[in-house]
mmCIF file of C-alpha atoms in Angstrom:
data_model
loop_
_atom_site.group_PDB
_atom_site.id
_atom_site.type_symbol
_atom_site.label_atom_id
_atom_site.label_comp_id
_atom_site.label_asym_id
_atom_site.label_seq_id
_atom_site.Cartn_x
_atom_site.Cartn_y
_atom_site.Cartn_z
ATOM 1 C CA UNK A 1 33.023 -62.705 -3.419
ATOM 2 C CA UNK A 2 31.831 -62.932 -6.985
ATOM 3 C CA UNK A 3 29.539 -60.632 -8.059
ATOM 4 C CA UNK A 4 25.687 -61.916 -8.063
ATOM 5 C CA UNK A 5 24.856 -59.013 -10.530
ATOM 6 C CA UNK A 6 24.553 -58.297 -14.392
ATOM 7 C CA UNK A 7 23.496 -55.685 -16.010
ATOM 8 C CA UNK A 8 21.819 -54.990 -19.527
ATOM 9 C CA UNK A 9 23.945 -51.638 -19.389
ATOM 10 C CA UNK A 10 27.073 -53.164 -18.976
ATOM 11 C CA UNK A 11 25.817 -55.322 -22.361
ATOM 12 C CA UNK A 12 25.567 -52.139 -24.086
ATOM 13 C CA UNK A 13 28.812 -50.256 -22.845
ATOM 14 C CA UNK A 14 31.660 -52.944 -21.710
ATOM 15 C CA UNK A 15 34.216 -50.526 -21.385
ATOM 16 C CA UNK A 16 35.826 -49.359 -18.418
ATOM 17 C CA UNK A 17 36.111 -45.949 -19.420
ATOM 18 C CA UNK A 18 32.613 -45.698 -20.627
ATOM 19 C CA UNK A 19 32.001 -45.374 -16.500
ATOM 20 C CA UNK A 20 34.743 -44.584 -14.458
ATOM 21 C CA UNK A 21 38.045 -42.094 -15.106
ATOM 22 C CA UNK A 22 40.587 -41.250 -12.558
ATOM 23 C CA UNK A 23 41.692 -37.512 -13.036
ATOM 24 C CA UNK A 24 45.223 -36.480 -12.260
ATOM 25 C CA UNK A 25 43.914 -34.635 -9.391
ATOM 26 C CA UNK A 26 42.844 -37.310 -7.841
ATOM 27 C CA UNK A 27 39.133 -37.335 -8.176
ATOM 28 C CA UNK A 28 37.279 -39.937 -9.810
ATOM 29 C CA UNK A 29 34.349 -39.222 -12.315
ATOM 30 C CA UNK A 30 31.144 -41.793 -12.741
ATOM 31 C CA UNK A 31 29.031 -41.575 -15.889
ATOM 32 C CA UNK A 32 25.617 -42.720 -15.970
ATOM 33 C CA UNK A 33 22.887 -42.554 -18.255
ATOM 34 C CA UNK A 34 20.340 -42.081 -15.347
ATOM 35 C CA UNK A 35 19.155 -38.946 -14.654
ATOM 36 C CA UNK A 36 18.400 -37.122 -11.160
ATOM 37 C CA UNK A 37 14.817 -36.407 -11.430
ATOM 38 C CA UNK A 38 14.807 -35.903 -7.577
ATOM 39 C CA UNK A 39 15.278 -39.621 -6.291
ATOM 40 C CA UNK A 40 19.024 -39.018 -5.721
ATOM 41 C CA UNK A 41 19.919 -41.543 -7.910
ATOM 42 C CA UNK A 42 23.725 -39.157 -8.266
ATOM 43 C CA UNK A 43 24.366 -39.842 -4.221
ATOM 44 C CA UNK A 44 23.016 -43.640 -4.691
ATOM 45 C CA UNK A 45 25.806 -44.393 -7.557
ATOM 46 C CA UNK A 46 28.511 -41.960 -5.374
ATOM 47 C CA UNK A 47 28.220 -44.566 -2.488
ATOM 48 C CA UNK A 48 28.582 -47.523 -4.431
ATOM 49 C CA UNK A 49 31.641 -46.628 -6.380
ATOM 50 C CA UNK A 50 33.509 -44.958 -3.290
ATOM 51 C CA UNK A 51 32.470 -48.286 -1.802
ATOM 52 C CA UNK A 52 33.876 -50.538 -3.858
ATOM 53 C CA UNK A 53 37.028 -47.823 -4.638
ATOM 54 C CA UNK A 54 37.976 -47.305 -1.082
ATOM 55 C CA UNK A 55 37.819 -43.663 -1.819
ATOM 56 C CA UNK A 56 36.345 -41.128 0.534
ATOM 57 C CA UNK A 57 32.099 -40.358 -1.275
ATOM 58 C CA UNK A 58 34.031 -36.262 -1.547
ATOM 59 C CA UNK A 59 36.179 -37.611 -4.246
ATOM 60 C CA UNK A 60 33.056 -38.734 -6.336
ATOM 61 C CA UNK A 61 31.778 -36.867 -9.394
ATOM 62 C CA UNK A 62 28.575 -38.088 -10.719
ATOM 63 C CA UNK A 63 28.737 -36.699 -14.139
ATOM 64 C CA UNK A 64 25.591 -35.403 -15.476
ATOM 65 C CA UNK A 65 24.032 -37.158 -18.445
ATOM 66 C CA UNK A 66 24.721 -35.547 -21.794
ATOM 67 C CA UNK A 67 23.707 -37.687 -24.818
ATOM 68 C CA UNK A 68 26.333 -39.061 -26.864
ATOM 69 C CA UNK A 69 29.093 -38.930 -23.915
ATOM 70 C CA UNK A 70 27.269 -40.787 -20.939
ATOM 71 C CA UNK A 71 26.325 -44.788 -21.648
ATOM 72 C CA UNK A 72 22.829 -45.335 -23.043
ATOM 73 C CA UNK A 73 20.638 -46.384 -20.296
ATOM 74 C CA UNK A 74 17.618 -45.882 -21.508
ATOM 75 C CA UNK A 75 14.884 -44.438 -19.456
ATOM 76 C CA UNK A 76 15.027 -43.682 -16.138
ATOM 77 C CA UNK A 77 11.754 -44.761 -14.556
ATOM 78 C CA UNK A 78 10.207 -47.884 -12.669
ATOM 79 C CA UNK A 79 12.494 -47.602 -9.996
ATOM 80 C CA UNK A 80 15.310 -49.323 -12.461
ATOM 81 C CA UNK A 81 18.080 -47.393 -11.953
ATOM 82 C CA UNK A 82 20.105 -49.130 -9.107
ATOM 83 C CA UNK A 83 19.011 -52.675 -10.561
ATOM 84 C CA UNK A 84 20.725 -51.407 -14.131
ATOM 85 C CA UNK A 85 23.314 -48.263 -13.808
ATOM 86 C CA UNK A 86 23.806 -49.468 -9.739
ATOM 87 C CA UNK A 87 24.972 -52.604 -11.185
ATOM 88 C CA UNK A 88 27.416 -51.297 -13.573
ATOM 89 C CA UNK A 89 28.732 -48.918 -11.437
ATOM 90 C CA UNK A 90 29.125 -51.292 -8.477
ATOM 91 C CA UNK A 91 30.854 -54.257 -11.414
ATOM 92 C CA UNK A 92 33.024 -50.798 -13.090
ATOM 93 C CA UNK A 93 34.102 -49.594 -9.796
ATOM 94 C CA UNK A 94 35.297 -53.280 -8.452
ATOM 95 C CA UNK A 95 36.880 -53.621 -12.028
ATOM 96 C CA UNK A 96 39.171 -50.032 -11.597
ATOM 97 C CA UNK A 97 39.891 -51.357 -8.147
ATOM 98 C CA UNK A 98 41.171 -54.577 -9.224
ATOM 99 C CA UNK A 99 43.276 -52.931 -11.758
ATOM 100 C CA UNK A 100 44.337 -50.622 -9.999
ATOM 101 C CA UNK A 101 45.499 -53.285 -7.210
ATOM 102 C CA UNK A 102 47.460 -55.340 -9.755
ATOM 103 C CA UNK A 103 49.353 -51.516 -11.433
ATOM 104 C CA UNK A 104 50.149 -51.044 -8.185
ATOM 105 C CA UNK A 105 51.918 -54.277 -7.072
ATOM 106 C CA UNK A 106 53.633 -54.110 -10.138
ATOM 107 C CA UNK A 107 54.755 -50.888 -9.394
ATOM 108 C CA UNK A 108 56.177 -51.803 -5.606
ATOM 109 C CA UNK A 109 57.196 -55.178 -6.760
ATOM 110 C CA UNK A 110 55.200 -57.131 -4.530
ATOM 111 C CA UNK A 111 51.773 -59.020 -3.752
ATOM 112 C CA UNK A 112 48.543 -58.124 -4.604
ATOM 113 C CA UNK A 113 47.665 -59.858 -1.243
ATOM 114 C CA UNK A 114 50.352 -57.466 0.926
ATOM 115 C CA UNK A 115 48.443 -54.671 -0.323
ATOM 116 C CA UNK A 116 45.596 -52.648 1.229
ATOM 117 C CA UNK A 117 43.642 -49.383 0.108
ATOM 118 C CA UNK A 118 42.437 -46.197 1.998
ATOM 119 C CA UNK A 119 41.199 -43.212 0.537
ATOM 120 C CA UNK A 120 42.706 -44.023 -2.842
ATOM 121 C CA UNK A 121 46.520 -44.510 -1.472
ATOM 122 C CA UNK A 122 47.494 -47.985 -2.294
ATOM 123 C CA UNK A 123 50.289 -49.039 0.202
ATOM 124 C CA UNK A 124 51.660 -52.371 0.872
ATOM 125 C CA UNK A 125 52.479 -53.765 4.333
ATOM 126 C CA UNK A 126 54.905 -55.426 3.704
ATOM 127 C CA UNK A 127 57.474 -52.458 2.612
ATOM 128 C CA UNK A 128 55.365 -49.215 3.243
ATOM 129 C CA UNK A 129 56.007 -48.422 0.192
ATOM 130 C CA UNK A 130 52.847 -46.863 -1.581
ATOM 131 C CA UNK A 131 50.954 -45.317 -4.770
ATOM 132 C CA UNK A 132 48.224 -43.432 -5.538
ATOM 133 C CA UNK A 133 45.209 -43.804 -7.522
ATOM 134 C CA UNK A 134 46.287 -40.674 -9.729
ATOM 135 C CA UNK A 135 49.873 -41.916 -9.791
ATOM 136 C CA UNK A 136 48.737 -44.873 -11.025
ATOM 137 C CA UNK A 137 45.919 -43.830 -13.828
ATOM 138 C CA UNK A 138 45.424 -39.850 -13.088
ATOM 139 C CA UNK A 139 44.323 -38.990 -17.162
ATOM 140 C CA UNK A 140 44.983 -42.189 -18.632
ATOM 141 C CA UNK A 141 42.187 -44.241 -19.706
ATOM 142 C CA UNK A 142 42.056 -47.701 -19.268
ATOM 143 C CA UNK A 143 41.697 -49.612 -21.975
ATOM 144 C CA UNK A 144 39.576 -51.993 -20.778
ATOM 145 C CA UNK A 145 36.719 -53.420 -20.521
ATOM 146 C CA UNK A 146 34.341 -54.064 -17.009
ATOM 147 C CA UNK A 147 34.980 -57.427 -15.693
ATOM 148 C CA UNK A 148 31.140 -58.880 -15.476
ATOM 149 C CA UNK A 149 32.858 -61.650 -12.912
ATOM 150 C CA UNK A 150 35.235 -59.625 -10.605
ATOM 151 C CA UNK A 151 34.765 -60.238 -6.880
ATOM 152 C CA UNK A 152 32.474 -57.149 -5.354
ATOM 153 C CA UNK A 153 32.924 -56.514 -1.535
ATOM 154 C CA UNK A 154 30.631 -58.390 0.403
ATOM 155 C CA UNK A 155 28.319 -56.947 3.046
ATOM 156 C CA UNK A 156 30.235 -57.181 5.953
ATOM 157 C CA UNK A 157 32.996 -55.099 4.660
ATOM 158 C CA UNK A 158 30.656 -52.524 3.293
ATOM 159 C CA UNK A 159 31.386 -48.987 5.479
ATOM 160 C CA UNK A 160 29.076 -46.744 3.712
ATOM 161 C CA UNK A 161 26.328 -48.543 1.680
ATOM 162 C CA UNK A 162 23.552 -48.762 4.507
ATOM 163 C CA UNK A 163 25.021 -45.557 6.497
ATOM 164 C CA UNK A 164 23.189 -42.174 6.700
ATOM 165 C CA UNK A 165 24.928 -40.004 3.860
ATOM 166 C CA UNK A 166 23.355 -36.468 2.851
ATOM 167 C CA UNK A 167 22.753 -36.396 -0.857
ATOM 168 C CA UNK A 168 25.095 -34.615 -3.305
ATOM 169 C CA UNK A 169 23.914 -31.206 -3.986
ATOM 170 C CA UNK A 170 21.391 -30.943 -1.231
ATOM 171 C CA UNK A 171 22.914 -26.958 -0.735
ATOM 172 C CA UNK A 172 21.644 -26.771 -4.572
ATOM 173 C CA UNK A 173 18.303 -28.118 -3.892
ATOM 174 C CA UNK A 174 17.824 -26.059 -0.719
ATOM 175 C CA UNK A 175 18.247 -22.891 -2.061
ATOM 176 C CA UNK A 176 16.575 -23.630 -5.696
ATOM 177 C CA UNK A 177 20.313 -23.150 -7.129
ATOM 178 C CA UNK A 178 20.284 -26.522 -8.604
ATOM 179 C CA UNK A 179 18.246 -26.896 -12.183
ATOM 180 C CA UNK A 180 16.772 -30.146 -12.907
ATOM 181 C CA UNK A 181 15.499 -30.936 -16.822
ATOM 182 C CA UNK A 182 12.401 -28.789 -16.647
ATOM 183 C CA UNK A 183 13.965 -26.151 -15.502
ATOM 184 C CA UNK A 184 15.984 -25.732 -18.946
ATOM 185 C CA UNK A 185 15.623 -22.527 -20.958
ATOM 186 C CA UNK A 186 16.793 -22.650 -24.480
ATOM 187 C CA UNK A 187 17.957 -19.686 -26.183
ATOM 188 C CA UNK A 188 15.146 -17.869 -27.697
ATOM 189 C CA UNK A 189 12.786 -19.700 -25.789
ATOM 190 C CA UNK A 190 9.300 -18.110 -25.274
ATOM 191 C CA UNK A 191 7.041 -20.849 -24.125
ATOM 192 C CA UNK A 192 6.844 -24.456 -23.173
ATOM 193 C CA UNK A 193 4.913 -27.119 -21.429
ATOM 194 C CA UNK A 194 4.172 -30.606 -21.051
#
């Protein structure tokens, strides 16, 4: 299914790596330049890239925006964060996957078609034989940039967008553990306010 979605984001930052790395370990990092100002946009952008990864949502880091390392997004207001960074992230995450797909049937020597994904384990049917996500790009960027055309899953494969998922960090937000911008205290600091 080709992707029905753009994004001004993706105009900005084309590259690959400017949204997704795969560490050796085997997680996968997302950068945005959305913040969490309580609307959970972190767990929103978790779902869609484990989505379109075939990765479990507990091998998801949402990186939290730091100027100069995250894409430039913008603001994060008017309810235009899944239209803009959920677009990128769904179009970055089908691009890694793709790429990923064609390492690994390099790799095993056969079909892109004879191959399927779960949890990140690439394994073809035809042989058995199988790689990993990490084995396959675990610290290595790649090089390359989002593919504004790449065929996204379509709805009726989806198996988490739409479910019930707890958001990232609810502990954190329970217990008042987790800081959020206006809870930042600079060194020195005696007074602030809006």
């Amino acid at each position: 299914m080709v992707s029905p979605f753009s994004s001004t984001s993706l105009n900005k930052h084309p590259g690959l790596d400017e949204w997704i790395s795969v560490g050796e370990d085997g997680r996968i990092a997302i950068r945005t330049g959305k913040v969490d100002i309580g609307q959970r946009i972190s767990t929103a952008l978790a779902i869609i890239a484990a989505e379109e990864l075939d990765v479990d949502i507990a091998r998801i880091d949402v990186i939290r925006t730091v100027t100069g390392e995250a894409p430039d997004e913008g603001v994060t207001s008017g309810s235009n964060s899944m239209m803009e960074s959920g677009s990128a992230v769904r179009l970055a995450s089908a691009t890694a996957r793709m790429h990923l797909l064609a390492r690994a049937a390099d790799r095993l020597e056969v079909d892109v078609d004879a191959l399927e994904i779960n949890d990140g384990l690439i394994q073809s049917r035809d042989t058995n034989r199988s790689v990993t996500y990490e084995e396959l790009q675990g610290g290595k960027p790649f090089d390359i940039d989002v593919d504004p055309d790449v065929d996204t899953k379509p709805p009726g494969d989806h198996r988490l967008v739409g479910q019930h998922i707890a958001p990232l960090g609810l502990p954190d937000i329970v217990t008042g553990k987790y800081t959020y911008l206006q809870d930042m205290k600079m060194p020195g600091m005696l007074h602030a306010r809006v």
